JSON list of N, CA and C in Angstrom, two decimals:
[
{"chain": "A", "resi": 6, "resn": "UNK", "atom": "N", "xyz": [205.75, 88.33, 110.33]},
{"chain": "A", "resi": 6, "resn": "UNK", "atom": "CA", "xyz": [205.70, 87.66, 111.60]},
{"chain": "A", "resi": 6, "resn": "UNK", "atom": "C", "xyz": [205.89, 86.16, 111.47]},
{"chain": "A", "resi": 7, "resn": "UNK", "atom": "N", "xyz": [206.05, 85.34, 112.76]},
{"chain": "A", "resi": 7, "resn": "UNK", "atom": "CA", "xyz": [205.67, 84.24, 112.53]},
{"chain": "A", "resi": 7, "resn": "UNK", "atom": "C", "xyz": [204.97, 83.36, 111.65]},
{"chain": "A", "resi": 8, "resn": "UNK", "atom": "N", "xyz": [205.59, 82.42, 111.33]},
{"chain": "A", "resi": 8, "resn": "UNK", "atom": "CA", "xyz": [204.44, 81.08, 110.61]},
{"chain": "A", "resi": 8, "resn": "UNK", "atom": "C", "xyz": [203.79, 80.25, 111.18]},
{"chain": "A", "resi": 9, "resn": "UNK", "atom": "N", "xyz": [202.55, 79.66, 111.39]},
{"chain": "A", "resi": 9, "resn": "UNK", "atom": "CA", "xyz": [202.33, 78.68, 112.12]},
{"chain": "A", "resi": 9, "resn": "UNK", "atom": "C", "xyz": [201.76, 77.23, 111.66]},
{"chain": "A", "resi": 10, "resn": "UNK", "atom": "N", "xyz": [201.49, 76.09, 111.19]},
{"chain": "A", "resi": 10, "resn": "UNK", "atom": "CA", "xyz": [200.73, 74.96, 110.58]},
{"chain": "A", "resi": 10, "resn": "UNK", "atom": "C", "xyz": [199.34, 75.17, 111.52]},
{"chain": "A", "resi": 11, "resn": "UNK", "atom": "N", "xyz": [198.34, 75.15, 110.27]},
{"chain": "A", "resi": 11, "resn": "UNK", "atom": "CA", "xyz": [196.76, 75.06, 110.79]},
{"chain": "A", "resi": 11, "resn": "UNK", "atom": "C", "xyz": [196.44, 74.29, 110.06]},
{"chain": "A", "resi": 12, "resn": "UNK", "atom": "N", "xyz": [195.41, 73.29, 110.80]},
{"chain": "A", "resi": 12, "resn": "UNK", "atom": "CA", "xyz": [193.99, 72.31, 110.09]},
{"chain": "A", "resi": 12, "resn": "UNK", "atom": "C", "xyz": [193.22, 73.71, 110.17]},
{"chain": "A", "resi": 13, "resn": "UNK", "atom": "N", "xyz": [192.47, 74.29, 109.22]},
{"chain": "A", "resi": 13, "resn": "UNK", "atom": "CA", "xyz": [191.11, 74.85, 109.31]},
{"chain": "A", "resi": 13, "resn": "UNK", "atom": "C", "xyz": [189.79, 73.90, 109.25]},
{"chain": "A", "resi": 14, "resn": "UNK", "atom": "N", "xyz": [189.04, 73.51, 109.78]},
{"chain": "A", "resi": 14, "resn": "UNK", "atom": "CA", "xyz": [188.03, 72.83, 109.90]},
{"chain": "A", "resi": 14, "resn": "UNK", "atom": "C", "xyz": [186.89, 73.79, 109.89]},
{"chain": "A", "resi": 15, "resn": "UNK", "atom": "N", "xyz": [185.53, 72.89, 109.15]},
{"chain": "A", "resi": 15, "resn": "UNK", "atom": "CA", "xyz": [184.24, 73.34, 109.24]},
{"chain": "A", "resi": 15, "resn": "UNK", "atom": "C", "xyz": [183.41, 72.62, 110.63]},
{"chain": "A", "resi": 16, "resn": "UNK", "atom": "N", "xyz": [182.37, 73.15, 110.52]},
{"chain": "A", "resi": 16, "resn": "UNK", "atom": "CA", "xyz": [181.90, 72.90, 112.30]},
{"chain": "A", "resi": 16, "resn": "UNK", "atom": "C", "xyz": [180.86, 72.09, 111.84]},
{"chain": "A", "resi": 17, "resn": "UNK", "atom": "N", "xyz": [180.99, 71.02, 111.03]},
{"chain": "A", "resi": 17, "resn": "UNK", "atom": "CA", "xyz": [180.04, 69.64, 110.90]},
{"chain": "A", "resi": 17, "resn": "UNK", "atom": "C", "xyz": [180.00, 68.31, 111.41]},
{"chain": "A", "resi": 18, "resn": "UNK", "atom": "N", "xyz": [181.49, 68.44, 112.20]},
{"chain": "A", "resi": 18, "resn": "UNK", "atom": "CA", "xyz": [181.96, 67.43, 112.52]},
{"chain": "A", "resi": 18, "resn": "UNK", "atom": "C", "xyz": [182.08, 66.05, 111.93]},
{"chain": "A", "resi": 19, "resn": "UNK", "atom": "N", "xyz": [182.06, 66.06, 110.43]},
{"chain": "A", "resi": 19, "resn": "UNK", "atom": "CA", "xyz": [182.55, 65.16, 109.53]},
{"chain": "A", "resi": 19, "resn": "UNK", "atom": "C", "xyz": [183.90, 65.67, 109.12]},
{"chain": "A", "resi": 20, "resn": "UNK", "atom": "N", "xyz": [184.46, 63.88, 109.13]},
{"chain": "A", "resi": 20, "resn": "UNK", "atom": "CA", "xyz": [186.06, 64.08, 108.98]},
{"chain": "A", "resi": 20, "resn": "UNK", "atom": "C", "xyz": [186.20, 64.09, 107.57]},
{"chain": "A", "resi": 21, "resn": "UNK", "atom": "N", "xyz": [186.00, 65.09, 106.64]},
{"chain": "A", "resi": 21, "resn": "UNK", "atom": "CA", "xyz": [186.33, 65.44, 105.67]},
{"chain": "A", "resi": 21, "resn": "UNK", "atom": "C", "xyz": [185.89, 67.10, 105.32]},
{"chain": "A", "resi": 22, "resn": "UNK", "atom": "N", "xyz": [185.08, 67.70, 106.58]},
{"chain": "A", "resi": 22, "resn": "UNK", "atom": "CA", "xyz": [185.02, 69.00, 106.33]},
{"chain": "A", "resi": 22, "resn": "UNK", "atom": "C", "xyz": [186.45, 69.83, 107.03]},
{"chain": "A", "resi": 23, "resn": "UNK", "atom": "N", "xyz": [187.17, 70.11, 106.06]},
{"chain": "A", "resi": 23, "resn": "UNK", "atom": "CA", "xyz": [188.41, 70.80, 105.94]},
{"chain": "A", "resi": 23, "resn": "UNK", "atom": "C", "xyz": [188.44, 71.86, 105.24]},
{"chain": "A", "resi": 24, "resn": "UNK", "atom": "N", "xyz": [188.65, 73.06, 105.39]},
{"chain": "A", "resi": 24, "resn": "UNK", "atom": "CA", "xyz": [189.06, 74.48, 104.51]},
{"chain": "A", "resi": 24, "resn": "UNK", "atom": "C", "xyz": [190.53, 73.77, 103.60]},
{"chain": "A", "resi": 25, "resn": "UNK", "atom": "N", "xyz": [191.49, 73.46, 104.98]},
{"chain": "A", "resi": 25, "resn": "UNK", "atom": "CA", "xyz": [192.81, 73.24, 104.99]},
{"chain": "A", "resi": 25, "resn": "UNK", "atom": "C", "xyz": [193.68, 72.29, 105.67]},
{"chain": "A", "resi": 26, "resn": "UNK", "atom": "N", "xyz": [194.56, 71.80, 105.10]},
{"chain": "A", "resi": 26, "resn": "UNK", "atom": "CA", "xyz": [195.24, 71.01, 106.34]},
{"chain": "A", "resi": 26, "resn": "UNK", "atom": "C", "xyz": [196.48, 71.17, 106.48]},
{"chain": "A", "resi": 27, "resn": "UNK", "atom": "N", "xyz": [197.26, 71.07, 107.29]},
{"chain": "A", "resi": 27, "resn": "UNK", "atom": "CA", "xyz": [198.69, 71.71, 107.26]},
{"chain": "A", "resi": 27, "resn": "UNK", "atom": "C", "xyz": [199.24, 72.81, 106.14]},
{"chain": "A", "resi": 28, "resn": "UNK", "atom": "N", "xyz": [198.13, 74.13, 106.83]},
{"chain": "A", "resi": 28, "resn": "UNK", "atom": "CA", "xyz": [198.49, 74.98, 105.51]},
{"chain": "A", "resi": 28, "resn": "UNK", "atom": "C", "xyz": [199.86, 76.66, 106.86]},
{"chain": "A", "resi": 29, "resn": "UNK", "atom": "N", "xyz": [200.62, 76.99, 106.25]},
{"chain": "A", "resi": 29, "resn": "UNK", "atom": "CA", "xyz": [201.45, 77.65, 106.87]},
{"chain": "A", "resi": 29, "resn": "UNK", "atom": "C", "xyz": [200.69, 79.37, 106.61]},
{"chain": "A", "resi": 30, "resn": "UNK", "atom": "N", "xyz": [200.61, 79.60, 108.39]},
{"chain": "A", "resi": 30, "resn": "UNK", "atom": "CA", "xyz": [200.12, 81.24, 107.97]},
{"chain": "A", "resi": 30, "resn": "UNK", "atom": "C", "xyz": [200.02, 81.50, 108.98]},
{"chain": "A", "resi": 31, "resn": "UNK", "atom": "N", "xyz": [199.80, 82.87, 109.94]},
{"chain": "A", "resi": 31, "resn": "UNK", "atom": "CA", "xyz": [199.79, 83.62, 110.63]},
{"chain": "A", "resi": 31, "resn": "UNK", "atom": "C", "xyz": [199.40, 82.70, 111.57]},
{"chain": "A", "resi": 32, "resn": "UNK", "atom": "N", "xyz": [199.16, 82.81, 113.22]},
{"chain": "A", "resi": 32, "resn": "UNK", "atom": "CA", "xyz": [198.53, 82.27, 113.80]},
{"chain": "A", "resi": 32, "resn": "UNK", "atom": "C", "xyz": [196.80, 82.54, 114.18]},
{"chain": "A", "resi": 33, "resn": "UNK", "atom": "N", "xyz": [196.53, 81.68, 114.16]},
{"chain": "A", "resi": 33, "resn": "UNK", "atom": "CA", "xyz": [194.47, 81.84, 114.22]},
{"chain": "A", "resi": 33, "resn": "UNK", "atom": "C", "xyz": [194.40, 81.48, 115.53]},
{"chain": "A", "resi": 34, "resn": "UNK", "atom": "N", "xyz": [193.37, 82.29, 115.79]},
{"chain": "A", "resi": 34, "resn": "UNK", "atom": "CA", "xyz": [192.79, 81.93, 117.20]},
{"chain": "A", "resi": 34, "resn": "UNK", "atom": "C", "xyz": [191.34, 81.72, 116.84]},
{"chain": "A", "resi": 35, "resn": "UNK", "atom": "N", "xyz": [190.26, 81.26, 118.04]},
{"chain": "A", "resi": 35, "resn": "UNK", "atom": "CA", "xyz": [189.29, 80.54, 118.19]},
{"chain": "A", "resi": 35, "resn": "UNK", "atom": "C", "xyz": [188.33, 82.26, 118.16]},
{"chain": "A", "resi": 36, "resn": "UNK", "atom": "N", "xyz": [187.57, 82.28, 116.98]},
{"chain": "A", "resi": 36, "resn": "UNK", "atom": "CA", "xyz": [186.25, 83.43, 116.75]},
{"chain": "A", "resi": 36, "resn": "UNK", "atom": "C", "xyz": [187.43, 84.72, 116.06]},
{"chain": "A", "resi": 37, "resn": "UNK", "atom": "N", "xyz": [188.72, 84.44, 115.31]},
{"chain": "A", "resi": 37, "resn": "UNK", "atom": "CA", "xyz": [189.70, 84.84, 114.21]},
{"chain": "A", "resi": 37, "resn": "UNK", "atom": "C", "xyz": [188.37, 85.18, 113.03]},
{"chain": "A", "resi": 38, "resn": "UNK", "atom": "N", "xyz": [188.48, 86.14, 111.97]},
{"chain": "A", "resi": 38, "resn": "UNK", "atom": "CA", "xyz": [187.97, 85.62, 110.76]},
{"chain": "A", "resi": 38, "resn": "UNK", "atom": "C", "xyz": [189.10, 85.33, 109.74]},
{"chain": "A", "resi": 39, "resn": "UNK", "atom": "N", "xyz": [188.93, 84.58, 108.67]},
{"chain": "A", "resi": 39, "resn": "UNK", "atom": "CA", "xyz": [189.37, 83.81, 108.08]},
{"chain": "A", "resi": 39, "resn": "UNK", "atom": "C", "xyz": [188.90, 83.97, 106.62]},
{"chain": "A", "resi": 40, "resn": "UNK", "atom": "N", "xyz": [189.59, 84.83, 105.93]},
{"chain": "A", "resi": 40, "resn": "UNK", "atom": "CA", "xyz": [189.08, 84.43, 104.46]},
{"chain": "A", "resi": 40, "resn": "UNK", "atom": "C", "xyz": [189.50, 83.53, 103.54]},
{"chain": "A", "resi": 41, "resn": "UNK", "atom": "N", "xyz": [188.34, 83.05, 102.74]},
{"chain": "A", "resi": 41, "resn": "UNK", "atom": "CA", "xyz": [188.45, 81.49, 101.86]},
{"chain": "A", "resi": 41, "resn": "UNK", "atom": "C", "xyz": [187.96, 82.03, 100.94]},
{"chain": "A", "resi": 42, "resn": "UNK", "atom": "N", "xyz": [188.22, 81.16, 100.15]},
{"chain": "A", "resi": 42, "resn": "UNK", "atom": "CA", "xyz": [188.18, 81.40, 98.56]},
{"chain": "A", "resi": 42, "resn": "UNK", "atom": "C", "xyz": [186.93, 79.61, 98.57]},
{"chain": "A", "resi": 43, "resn": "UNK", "atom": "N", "xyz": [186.54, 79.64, 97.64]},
{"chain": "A", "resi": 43, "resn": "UNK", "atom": "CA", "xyz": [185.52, 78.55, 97.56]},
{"chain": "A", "resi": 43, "resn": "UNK", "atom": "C", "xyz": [185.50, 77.93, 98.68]},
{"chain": "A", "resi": 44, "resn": "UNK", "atom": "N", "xyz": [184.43, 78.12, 99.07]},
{"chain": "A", "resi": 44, "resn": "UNK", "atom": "CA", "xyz": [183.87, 77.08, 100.86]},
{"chain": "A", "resi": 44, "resn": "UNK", "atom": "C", "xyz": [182.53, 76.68, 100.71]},
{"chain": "A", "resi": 45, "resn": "UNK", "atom": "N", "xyz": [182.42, 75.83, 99.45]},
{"chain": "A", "resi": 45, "resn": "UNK", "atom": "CA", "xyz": [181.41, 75.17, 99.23]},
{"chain": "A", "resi": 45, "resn": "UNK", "atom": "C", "xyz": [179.88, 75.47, 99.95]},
{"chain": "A", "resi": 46, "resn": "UNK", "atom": "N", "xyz": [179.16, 74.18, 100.56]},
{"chain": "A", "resi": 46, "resn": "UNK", "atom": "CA", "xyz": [178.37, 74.64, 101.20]},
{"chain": "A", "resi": 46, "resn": "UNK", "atom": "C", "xyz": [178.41, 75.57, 102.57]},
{"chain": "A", "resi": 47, "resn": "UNK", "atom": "N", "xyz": [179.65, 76.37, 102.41]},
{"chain": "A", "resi": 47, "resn": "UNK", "atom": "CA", "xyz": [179.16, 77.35, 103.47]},
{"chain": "A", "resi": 47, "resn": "UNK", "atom": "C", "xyz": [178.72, 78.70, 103.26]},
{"chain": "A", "resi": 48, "resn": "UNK", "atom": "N", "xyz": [178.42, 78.69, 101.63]},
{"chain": "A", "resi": 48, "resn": "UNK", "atom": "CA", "xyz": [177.98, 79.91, 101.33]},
{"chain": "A", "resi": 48, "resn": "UNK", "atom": "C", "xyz": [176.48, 80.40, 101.64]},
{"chain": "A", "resi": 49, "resn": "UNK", "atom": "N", "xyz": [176.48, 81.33, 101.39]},
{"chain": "A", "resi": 49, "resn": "UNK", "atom": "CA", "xyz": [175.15, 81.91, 102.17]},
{"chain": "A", "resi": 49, "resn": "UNK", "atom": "C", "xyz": [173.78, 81.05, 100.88]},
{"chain": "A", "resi": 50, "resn": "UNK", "atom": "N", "xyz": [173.89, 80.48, 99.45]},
{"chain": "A", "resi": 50, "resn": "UNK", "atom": "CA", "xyz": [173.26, 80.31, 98.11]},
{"chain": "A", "resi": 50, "resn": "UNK", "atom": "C", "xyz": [172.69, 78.80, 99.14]},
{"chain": "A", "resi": 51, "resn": "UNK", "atom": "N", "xyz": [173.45, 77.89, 99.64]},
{"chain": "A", "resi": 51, "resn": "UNK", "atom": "CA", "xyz": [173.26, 76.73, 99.84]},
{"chain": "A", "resi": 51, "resn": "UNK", "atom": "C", "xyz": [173.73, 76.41, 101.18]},
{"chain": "A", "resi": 52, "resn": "UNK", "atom": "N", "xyz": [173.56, 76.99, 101.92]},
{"chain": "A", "resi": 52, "resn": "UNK", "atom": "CA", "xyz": [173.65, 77.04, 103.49]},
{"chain": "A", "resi": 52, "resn": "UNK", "atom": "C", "xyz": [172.34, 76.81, 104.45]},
{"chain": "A", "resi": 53, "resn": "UNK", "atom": "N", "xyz": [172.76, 75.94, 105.15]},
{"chain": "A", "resi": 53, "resn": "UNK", "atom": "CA", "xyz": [171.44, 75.04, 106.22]},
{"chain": "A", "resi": 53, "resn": "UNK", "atom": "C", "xyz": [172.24, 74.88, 107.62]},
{"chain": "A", "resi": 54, "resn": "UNK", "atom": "N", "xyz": [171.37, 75.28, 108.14]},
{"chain": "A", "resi": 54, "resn": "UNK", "atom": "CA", "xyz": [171.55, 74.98, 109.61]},
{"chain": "A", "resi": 54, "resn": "UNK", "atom": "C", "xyz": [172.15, 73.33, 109.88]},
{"chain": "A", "resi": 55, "resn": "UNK", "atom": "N", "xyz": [172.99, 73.06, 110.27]},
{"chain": "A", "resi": 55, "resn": "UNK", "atom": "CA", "xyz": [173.30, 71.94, 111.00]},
{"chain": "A", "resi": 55, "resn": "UNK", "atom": "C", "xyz": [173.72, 71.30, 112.44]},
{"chain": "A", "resi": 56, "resn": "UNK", "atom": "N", "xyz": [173.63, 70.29, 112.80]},
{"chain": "A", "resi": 56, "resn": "UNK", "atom": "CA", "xyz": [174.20, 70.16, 114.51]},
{"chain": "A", "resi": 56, "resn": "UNK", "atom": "C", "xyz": [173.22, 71.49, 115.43]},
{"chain": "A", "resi": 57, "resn": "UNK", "atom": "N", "xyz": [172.15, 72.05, 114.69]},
{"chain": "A", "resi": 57, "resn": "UNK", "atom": "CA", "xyz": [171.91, 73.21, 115.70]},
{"chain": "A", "resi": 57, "resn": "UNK", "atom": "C", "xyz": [172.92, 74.40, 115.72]},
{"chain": "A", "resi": 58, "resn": "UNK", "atom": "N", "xyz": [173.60, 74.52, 114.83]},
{"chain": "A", "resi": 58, "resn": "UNK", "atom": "CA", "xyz": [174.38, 75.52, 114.69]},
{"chain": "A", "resi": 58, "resn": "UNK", "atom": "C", "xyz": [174.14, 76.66, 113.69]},
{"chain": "A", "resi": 59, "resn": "UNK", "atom": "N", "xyz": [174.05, 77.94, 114.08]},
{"chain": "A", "resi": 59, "resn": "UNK", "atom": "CA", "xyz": [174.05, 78.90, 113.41]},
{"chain": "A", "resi": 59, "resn": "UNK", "atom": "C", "xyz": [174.87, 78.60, 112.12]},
{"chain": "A", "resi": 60, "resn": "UNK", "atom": "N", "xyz": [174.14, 79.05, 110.77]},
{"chain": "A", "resi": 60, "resn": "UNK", "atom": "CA", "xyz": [174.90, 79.37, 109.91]},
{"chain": "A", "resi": 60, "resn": "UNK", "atom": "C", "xyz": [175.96, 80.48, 110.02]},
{"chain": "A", "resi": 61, "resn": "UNK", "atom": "N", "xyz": [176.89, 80.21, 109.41]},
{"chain": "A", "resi": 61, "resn": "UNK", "atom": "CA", "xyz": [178.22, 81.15, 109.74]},
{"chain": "A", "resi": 61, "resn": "UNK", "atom": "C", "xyz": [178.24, 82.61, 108.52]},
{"chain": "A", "resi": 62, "resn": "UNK", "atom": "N", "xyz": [178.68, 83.93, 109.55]},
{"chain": "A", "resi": 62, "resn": "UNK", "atom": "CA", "xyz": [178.34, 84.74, 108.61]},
{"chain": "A", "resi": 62, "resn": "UNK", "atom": "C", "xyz": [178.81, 85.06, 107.44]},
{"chain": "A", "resi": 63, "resn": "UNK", "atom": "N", "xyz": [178.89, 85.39, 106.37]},
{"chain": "A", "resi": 63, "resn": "UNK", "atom": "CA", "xyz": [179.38, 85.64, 105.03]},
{"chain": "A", "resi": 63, "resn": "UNK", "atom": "C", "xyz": [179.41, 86.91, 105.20]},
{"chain": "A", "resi": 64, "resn": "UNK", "atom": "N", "xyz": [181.00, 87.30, 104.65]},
{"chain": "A", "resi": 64, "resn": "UNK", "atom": "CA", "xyz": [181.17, 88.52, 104.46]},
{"chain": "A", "resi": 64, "resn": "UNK", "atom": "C", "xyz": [182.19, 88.46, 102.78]},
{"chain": "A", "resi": 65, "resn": "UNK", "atom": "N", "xyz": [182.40, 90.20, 102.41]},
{"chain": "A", "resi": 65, "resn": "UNK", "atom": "CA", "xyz": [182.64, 90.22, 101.17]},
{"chain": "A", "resi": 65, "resn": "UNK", "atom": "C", "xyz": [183.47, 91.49, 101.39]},
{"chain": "A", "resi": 66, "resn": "UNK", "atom": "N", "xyz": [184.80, 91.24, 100.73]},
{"chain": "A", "resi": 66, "resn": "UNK", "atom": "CA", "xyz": [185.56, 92.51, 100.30]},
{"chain": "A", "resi": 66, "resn": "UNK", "atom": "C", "xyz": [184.94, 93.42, 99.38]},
{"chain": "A", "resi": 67, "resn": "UNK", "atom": "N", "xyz": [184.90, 94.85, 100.01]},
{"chain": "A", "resi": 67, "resn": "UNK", "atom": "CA", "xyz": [184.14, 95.72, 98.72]},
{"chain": "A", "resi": 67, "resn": "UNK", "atom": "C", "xyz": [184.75, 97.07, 99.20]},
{"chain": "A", "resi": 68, "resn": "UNK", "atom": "N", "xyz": [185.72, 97.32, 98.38]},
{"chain": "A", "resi": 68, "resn": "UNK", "atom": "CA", "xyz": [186.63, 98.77, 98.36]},
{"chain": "A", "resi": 68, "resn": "UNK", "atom": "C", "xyz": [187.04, 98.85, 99.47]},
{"chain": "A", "resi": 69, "resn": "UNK", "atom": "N", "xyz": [188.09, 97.71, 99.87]},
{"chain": "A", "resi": 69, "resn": "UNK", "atom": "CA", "xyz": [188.94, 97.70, 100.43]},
{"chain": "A", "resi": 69, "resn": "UNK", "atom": "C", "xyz": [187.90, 97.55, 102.08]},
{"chain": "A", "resi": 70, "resn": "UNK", "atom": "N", "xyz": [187.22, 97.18, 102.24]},
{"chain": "A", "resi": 70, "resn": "UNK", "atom": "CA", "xyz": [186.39, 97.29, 103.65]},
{"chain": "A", "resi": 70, "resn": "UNK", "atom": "C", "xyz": [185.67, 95.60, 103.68]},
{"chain": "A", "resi": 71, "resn": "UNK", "atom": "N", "xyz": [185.19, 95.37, 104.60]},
{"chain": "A", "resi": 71, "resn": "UNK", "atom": "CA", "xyz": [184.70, 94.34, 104.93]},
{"chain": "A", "resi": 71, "resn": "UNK", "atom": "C", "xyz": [183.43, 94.22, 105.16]},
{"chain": "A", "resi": 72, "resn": "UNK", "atom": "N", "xyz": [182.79, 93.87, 103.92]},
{"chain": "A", "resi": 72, "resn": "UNK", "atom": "CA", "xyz": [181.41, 93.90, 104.45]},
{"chain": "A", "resi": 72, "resn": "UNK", "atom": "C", "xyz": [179.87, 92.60, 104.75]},
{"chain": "A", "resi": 73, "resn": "UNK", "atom": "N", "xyz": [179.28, 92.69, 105.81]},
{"chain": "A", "resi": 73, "resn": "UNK", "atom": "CA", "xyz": [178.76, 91.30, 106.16]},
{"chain": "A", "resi": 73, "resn": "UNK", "atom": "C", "xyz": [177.79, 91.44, 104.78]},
{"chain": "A", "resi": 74, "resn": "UNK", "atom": "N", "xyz": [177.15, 90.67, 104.25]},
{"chain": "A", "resi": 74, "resn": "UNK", "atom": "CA", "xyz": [176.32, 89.90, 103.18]},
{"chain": "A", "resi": 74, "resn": "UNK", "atom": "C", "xyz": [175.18, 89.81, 103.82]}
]
C-alpha cells in the first residue's frame, strides 16, 4: 500500500520525546498500535505516570499473537 512520512511522538510533551521522525510507513491514525523496538522509559520496568496520564499499555509478540503484559 501506500507510504506515508510520520513524527511518532511520546505523550510528555517534551521536544525531544520522539519514537521517530520522518520515518516512511503505512499510514497511523490517532489510538493505531504501533510497535517499537527500544522505547526507553516507556517500558512497563521504569514507567511513571506523567502530565496525569495513564501509563501506556505494553504489549508483547508471543507465537505469533499479541499479547498485553
Amino acid at each position: 500500500g501506500p507510504m506515508f512520512v510520520h513524527d511518532l511522538a511520546g505523550c510528555t510533551c517534551y521536544e525531544t520525546d520522539y519514537f521517530c521522525l520522518n520515518e516512511k510507513m503505512a499510514r497511523v491514525e490517532v489510538g493505531d498500535r504501533v510497535i517499537l523496538n527500544a522505547s526507553g522509559a516507556y517500558t512497563s520496568s521504569v514507567a511513571r505516570s506523567l502530565h496525569e496520564l495513564p501509563i501506556p499499555k505494553e504489549f508483547v509478540i508471543r507465537d505469533n499473537r499479541l499479547c498485553l503484559v
